[in-house]
Coordinates of C-alpha atoms and ligand atoms in Angstrom, one line a residue:
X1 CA 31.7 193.6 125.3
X2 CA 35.0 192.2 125.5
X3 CA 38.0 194.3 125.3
X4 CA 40.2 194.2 121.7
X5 CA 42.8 191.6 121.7
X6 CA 46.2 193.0 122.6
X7 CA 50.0 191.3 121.9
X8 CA 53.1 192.7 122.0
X9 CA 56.3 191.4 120.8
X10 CA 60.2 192.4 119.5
X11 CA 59.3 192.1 115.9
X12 CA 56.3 191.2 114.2
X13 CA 56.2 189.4 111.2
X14 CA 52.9 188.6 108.7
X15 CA 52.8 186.0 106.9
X16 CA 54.3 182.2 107.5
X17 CA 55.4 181.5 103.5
X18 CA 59.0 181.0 103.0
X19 CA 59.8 184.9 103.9
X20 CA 57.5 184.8 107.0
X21 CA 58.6 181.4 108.0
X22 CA 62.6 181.5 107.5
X23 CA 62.7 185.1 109.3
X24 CA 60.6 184.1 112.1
X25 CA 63.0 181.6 112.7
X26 CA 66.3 182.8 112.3
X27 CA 65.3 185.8 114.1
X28 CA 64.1 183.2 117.1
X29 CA 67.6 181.7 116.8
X30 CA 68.9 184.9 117.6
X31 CA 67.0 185.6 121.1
X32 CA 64.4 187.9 119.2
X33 CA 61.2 187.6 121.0
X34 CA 59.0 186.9 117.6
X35 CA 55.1 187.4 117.0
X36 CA 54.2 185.5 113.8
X37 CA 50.9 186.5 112.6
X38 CA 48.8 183.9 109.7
X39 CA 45.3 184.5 108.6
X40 CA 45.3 180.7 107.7
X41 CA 45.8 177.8 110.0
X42 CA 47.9 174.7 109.5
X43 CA 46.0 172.1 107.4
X44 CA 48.5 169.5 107.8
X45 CA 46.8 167.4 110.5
X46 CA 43.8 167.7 108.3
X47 CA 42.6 164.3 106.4
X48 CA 41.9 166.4 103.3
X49 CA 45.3 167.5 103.5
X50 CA 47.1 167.1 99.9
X51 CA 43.7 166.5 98.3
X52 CA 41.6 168.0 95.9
X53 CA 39.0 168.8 98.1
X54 CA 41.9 169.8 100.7
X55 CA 43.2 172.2 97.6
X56 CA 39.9 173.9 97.3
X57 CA 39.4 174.9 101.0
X58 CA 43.0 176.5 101.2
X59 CA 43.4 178.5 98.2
X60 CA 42.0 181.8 97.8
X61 CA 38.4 181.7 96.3
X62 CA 38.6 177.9 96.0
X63 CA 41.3 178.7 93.4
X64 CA 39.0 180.6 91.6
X65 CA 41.4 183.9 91.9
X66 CA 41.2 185.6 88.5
X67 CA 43.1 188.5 87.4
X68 CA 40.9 191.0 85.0
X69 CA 42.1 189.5 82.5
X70 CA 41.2 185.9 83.2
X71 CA 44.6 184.6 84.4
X72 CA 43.9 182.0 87.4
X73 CA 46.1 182.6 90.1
X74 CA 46.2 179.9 92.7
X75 CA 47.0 181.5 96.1
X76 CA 47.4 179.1 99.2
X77 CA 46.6 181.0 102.1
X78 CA 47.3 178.8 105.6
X79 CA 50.7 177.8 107.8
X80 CA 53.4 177.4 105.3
X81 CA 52.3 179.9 102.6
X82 CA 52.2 178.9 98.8
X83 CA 54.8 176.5 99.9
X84 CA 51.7 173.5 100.7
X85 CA 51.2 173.4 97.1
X86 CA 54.3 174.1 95.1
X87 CA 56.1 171.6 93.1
X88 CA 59.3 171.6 95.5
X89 CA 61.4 173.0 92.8
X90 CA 64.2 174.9 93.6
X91 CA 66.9 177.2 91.5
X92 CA 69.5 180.1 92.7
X93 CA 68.7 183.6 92.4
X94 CA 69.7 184.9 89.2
X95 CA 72.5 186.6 88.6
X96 CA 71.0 190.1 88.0
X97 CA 69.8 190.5 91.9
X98 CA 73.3 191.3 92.6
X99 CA 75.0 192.6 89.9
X100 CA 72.4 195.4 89.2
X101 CA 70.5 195.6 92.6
X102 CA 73.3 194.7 95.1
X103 CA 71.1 191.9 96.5
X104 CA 74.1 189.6 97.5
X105 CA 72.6 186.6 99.0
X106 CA 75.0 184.1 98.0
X107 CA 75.8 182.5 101.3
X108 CA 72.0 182.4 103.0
X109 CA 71.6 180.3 99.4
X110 CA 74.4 177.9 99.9
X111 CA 73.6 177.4 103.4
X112 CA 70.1 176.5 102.9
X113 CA 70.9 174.1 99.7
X114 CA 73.6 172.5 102.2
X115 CA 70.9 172.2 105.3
X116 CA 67.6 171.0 103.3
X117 CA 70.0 169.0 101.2
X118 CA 68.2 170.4 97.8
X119 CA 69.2 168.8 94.1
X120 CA 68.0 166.7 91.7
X121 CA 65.9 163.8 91.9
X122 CA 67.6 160.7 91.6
X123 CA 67.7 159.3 87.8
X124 CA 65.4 156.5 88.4
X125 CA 62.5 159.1 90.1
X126 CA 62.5 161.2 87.2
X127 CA 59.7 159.9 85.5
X128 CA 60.1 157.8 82.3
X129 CA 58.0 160.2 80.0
X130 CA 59.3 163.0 81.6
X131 CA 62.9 162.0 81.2
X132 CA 61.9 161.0 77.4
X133 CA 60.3 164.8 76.8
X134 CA 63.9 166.1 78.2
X135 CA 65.8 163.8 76.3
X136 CA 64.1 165.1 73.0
X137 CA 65.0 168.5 73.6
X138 CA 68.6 167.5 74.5
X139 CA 68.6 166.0 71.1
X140 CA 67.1 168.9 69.3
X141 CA 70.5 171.2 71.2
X142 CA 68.6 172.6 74.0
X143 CA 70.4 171.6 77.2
X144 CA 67.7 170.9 79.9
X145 CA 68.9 169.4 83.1
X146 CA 67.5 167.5 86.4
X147 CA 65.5 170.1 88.1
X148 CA 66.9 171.3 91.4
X149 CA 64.2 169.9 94.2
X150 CA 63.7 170.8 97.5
X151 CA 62.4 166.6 98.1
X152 CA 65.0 164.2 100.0
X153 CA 62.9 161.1 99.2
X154 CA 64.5 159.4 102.5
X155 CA 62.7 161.7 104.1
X156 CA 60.0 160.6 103.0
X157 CA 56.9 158.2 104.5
X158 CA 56.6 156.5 101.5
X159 CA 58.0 158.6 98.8
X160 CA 57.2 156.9 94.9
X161 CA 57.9 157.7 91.0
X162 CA 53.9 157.5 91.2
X163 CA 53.6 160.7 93.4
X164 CA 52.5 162.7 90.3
X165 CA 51.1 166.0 89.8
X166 CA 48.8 165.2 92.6
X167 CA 52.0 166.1 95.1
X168 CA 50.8 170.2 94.0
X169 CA 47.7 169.2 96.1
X170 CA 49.8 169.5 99.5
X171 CA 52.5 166.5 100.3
X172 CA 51.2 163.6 101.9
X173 CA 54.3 162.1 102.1
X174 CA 56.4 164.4 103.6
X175 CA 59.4 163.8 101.2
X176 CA 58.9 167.9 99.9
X177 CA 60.2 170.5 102.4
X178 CA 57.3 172.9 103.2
X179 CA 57.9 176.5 105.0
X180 CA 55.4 175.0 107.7
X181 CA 58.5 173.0 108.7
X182 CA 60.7 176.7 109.6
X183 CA 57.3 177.6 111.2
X184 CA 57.6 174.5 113.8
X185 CA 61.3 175.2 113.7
X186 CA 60.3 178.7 115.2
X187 CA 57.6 177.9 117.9
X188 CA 59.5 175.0 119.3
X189 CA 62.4 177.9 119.6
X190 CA 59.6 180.1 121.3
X191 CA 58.1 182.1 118.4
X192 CA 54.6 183.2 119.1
X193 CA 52.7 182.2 116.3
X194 CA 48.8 183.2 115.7
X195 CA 46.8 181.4 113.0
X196 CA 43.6 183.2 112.0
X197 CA 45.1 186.8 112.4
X198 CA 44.3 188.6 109.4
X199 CA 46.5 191.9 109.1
X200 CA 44.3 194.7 108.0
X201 CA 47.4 197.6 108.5
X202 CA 50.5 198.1 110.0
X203 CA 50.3 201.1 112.5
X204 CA 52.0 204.3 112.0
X205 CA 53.1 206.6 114.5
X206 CA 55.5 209.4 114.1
X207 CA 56.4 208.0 111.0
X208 CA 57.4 205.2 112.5
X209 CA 55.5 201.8 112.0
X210 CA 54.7 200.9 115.9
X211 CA 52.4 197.6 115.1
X212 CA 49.8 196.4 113.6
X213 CA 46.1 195.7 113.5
X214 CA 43.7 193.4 111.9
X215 CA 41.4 190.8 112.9
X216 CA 42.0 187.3 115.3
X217 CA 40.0 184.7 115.5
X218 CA 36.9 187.1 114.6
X219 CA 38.4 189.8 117.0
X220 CA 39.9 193.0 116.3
X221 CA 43.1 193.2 117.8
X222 CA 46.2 195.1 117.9
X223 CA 50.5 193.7 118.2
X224 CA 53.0 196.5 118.9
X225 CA 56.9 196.1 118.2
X226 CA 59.6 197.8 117.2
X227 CA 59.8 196.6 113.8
X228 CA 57.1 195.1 111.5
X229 CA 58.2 192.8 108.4
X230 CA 55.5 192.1 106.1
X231 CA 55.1 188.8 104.5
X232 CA 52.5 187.9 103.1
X233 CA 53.2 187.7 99.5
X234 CA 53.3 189.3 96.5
X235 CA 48.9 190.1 96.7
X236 CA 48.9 190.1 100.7
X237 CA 51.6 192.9 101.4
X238 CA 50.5 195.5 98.8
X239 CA 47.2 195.3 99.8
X240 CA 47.9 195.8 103.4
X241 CA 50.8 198.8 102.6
X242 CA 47.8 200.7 100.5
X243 CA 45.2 200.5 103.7
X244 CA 48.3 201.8 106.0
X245 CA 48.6 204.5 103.8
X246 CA 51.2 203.9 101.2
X247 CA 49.0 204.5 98.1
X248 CA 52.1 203.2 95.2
X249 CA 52.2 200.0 96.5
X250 CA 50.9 197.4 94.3
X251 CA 51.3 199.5 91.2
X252 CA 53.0 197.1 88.7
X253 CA 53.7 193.3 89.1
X254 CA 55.3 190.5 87.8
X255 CA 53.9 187.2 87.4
X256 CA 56.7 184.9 86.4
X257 CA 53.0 184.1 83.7
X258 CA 52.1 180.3 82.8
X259 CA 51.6 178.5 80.7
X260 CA 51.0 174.5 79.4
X261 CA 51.8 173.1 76.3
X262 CA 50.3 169.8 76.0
X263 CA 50.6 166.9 73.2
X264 CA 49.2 163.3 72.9
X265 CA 50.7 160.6 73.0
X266 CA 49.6 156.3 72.9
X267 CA 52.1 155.3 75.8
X268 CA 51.8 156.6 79.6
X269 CA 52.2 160.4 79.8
X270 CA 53.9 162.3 82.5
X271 CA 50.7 162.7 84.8
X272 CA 50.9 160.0 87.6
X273 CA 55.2 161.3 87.4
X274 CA 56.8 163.7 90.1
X275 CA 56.4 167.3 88.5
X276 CA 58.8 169.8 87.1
X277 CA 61.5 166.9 87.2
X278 CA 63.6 168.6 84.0
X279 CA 64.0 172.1 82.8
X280 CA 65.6 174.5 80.8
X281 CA 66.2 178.5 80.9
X282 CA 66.6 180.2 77.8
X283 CA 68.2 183.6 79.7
X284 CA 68.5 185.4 76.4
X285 CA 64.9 185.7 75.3
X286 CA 63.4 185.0 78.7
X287 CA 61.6 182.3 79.6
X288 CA 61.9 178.6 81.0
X289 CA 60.8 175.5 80.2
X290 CA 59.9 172.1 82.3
X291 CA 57.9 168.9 82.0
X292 CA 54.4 169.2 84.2
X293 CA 51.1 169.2 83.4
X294 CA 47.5 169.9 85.7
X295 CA 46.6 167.6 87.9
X296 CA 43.8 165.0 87.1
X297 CA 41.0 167.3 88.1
X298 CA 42.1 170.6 87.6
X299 CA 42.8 169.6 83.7
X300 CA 38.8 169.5 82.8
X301 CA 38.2 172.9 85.0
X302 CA 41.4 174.7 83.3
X303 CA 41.3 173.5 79.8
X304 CA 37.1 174.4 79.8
X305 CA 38.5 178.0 79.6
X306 CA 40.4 177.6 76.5
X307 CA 37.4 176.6 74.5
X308 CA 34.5 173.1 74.9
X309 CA 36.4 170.8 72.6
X310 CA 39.3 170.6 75.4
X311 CA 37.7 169.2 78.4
X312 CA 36.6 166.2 75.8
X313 CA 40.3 164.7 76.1
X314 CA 39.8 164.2 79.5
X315 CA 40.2 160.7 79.6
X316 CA 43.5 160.9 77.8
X317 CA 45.1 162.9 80.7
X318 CA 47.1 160.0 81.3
X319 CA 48.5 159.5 78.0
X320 CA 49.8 163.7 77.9
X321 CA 53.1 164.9 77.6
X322 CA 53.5 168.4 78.9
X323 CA 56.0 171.3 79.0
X324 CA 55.1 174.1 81.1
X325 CA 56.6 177.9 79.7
X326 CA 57.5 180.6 82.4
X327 CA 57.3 183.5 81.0
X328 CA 59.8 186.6 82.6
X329 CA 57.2 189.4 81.7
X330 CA 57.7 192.7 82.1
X331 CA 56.1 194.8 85.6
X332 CA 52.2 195.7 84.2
X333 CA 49.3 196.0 85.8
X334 CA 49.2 195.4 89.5
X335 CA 47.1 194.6 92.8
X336 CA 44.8 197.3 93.3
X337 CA 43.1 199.1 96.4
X338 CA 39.7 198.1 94.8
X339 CA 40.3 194.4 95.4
X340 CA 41.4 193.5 91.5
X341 CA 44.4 192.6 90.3
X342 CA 45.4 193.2 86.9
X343 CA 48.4 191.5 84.3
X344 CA 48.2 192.2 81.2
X345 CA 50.8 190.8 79.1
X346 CA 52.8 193.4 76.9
X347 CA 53.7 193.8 73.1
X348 CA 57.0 191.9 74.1
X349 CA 56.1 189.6 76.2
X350 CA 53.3 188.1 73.6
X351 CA 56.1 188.2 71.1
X352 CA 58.8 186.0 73.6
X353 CA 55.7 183.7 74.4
X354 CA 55.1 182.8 70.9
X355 CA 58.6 182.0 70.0
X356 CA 58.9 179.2 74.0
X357 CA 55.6 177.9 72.1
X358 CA 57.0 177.1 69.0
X359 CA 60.2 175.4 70.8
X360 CA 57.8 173.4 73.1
X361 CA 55.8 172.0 69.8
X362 CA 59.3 170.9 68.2
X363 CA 59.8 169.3 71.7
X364 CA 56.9 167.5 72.0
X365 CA 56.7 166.6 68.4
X366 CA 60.2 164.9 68.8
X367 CA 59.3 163.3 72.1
X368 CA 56.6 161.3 70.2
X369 CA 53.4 163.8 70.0
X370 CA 50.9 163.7 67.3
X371 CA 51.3 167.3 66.0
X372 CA 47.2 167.6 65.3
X373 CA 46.9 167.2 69.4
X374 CA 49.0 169.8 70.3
X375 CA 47.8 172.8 72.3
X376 CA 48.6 175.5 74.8
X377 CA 46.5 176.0 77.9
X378 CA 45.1 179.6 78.7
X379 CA 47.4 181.6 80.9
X380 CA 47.6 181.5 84.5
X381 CA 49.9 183.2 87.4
X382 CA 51.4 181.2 90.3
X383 CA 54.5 184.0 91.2
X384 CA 52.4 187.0 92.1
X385 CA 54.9 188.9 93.0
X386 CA 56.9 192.5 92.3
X387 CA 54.5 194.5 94.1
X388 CA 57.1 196.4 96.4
X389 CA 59.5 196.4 94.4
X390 CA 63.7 196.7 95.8
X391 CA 64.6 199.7 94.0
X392 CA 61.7 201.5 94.0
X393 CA 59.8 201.1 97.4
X394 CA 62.7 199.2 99.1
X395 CA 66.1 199.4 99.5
X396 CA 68.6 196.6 98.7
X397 CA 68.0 195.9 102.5
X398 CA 64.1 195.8 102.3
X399 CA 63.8 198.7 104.1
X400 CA 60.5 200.5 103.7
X401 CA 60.8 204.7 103.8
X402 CA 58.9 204.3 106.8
X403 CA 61.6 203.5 110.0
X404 CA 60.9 199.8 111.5
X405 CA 59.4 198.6 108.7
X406 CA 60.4 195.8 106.5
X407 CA 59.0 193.6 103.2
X408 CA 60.6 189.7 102.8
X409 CA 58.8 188.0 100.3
X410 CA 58.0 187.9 96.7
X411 CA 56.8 191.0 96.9
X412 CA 60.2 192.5 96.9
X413 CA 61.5 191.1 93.5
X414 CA 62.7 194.1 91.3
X415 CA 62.1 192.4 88.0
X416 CA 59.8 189.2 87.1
X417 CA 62.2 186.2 88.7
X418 CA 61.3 183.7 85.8
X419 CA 62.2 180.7 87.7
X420 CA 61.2 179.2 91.2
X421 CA 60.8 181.7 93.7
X422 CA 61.8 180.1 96.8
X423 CA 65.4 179.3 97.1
X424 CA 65.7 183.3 96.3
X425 CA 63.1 183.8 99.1
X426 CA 64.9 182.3 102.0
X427 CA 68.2 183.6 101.0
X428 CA 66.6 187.3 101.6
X429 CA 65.0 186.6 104.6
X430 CA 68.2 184.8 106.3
X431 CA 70.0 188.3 105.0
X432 CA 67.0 190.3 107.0
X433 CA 67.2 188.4 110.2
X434 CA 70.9 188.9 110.1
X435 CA 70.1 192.8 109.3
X436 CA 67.4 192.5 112.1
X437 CA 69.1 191.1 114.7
X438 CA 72.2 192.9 114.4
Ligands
FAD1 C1 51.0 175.8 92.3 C2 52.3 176.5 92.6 C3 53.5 175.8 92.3 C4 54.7 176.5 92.7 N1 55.8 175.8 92.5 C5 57.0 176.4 92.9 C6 58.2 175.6 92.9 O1 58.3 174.5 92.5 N2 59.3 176.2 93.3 C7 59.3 177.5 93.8 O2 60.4 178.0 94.2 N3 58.2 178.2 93.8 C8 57.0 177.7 93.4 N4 55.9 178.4 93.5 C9 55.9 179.8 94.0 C10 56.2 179.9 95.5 O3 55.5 178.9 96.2 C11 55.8 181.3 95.9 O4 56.4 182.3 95.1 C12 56.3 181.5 97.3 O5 55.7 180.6 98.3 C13 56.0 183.0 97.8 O6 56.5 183.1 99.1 P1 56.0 184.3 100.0 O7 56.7 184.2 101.3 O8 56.2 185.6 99.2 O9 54.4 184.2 100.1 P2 53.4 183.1 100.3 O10 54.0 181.7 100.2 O11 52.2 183.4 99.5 O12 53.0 183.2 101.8 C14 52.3 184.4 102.3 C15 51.5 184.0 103.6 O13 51.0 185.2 104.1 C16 49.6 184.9 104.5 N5 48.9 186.2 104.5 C17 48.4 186.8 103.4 N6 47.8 187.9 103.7 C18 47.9 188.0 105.1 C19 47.4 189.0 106.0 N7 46.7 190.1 105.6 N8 47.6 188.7 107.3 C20 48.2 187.6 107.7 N9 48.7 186.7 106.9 C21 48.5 186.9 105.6 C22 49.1 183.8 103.6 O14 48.1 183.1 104.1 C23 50.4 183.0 103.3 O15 50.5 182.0 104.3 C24 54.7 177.8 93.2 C25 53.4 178.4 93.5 C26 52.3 177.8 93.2 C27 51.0 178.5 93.5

């Protein structure tokens, strides 16, 4: 029998998303000797890549994930984290991380909106329909704006207005910035990164986390540093603090919960448009708005949930205008050492669902809609996160209790972010590399 797998490193870190990725390499900028540890592997050079059938392979349960009570999570789980699928949306951290938390990560922010060169899409990439659906709100008072995007189109092999919901598949084109890009950043800096090296639990000695173990490449093995960060999201982390021991972890989360609002319309809908290209955040009650709507084959498979008579309009996805509601619901529920996850939505947040619903109908009637077509898709989760929350398991410097361990990633949100995630993400793992290396 051979013997178990053995690394050693200066810091671990778990996880390649935006946390795992950006920390791995700002901490190799800084002469750390970095172990990077992925249970997925890097689909890019795969043909399926940014495919349907390319979707099903890497998400958890072949996207399938449900909480108990039926949300569908999709959870990427490969090189580059939920990054491979997101809609390259990007938006500062809200105001609240550092006025009640004393999360300051202004300057990491501006840095990386400077460096990735992140902001709108140019007018003309917006999407017609899309741009129509925003202009309607505008003209019913509600201010949306271009969406913040982390896509430079001239980066792009062959970037179009056409690239369409279909991008949320994994981008072919390479205009969207993906974490995987830090992650090649890193190893071409000398990072040491392992793909098919599950973390089962970090290792604690003397109350001091030493390490980690899990399974690589169908081996058990063990990494020892001095400092462990975990990242590997909002479901991944808690679920490896509980088997090292630390029982409260994944007791309440936030979901950032989602949902679709969708109308008919004769002309060309938003479907074959870039998603997420407008929005709007309505701070006071809580929630935000967009334009986006499922891509071609996930609409029969998601709307079959909501009731029979849904899937039917099928072959009207391209005439659909859309406005997706993120909700900022409160911390319920949570990731459990059982396996299930749980988010139920309370009292309140029902209440400040309701009332984004009834401004998405006025939207979409004004945009053109036929008021008998419009409905709201069932409810789904794509920001598991607040799991390990600052504040209560962490401090503002995402310290664990436990000396030499760390959390950087969406984990650590103290309150549901209610906008995209990632932006905030990187700014808290440049802070934690600076932190780190100092
Ligand atoms: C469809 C979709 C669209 C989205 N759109 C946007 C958007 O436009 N803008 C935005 O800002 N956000 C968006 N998000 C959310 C955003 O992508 C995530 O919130 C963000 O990627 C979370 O980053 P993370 O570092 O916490 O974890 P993740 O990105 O989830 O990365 C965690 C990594 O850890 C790995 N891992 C898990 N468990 C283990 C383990 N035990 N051992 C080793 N590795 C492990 C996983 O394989 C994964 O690679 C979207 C998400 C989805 C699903």
């Amino acid at each position: 029998m051979s013997a178990p797998i053995s690394l050693k490193s200066d810091i671990i870190v778990v996880g390649s998303g935006p946390g795992g990725a950006t920390l791995a390499r700002e901490l190799t900028r800084r002469g750390k000797k970095v172990l990077l540890l992925e249970r997925g592997i890097d689909y890019r050079p795969r043909s399926y890549y940014g495919t349907y059938l390319g979707a099903l392979i890497y998400s958890d349960r072949m996207s399938l994930l449900f909480t108990e009570e039926g949300l569908n999570i999709v959870r990427p789980l490969m090189v580059g984290g939920a990054t491979s699928m997101y809609c390259g949306c990007a938006a500062p951290p809200p105001a609240w991380l550092k006025s009640k938390y004393a999360v300051d990560i202004d300057q990491e922010v501006s840095e990386t909106v400077e460096e990735l060169e992140i902001g709108p899409l140019p007018a003309d990439l917006r999407g017609q329909a899309s741009t129509r659906i925003a202009q309607a709100a505008q003209g019913l008072g509600y201010d949306w704006q271009p969406q913040l995007k982390f896509i430079r189109t001239s980066r792009g092999r062959g970037f179009s207005e056409k690239c369409g919901a279909r991008c949320m598949l994994g981008c072919r084109c390479g205009a969207k910035w993906n974490a995987a890009e830090f992650v090649d950043d890193a190893v071409a800096e000398g990072a040491d990164l392992q793909t098919r090296a599950r973390v089962e639990r970090v290792l604690i000695e003397d109350e001091h986390a030493t390490g980690v173990a899990g399974v690589l490449g169908g081996q058990p093995f063990t990494a020892r540093a001095d400092t462990v960060v975990l990242a590997a999201g909002g479901i991944g982390t808690p679920r490896i603090l509980q088997a090292s021991g630390l029982r409260q972890a994944g007791a309440g989360m936030t979901m950032d919960v989602t949902v679709m609002v969708y109308g008919f319309v004769k002309e060309r809908g938003i479907g074959n448009e870039p998603p997420m290209t407008w929005s709007w955040e309505n701070p006071e009650v809580g929630y935000m708005l967009s334009t986006l709507i499922d891509p071609w084959l996930l609409y029969p498979i998601i709307t079959t949930l909501k009731g029979l008579r849904y899937p039917l309009y099928w072959p009207k996805w391209n005439n659909i205008l859309g406005v997706m509601i993120k909700l900022k619901d409160e911390v319920s529920g949570g990731v459990f050492p059982n396996g299930k996850i749980s988010k139920p939505l309370t009292p309140g947040d029902r209440e400040r669902l309701g009332m984004a619903e009834a401004v998405c109908h006025k939207i979409l009637i004004e945009a053109g809609a036929r008021p008998d077509t419009i409905f709201m898709t069932p409810l789904r989760g794509t920001h598991p996160s607040g799991t390990v929350r600052i504040g209560d398991m962490l401090n503002e410097n995402l310290q664990a209790e436990i000396p030499g361990l760390d959390v950087c990633d969406a984990s650590v949100f103290p309150e549901a972010l209610d906008r995209p995630t990632v932006l905030t993400i990187i700014g808290l793992a440049k802070r934690l590399a600076k932190h780190l290396a100092a």
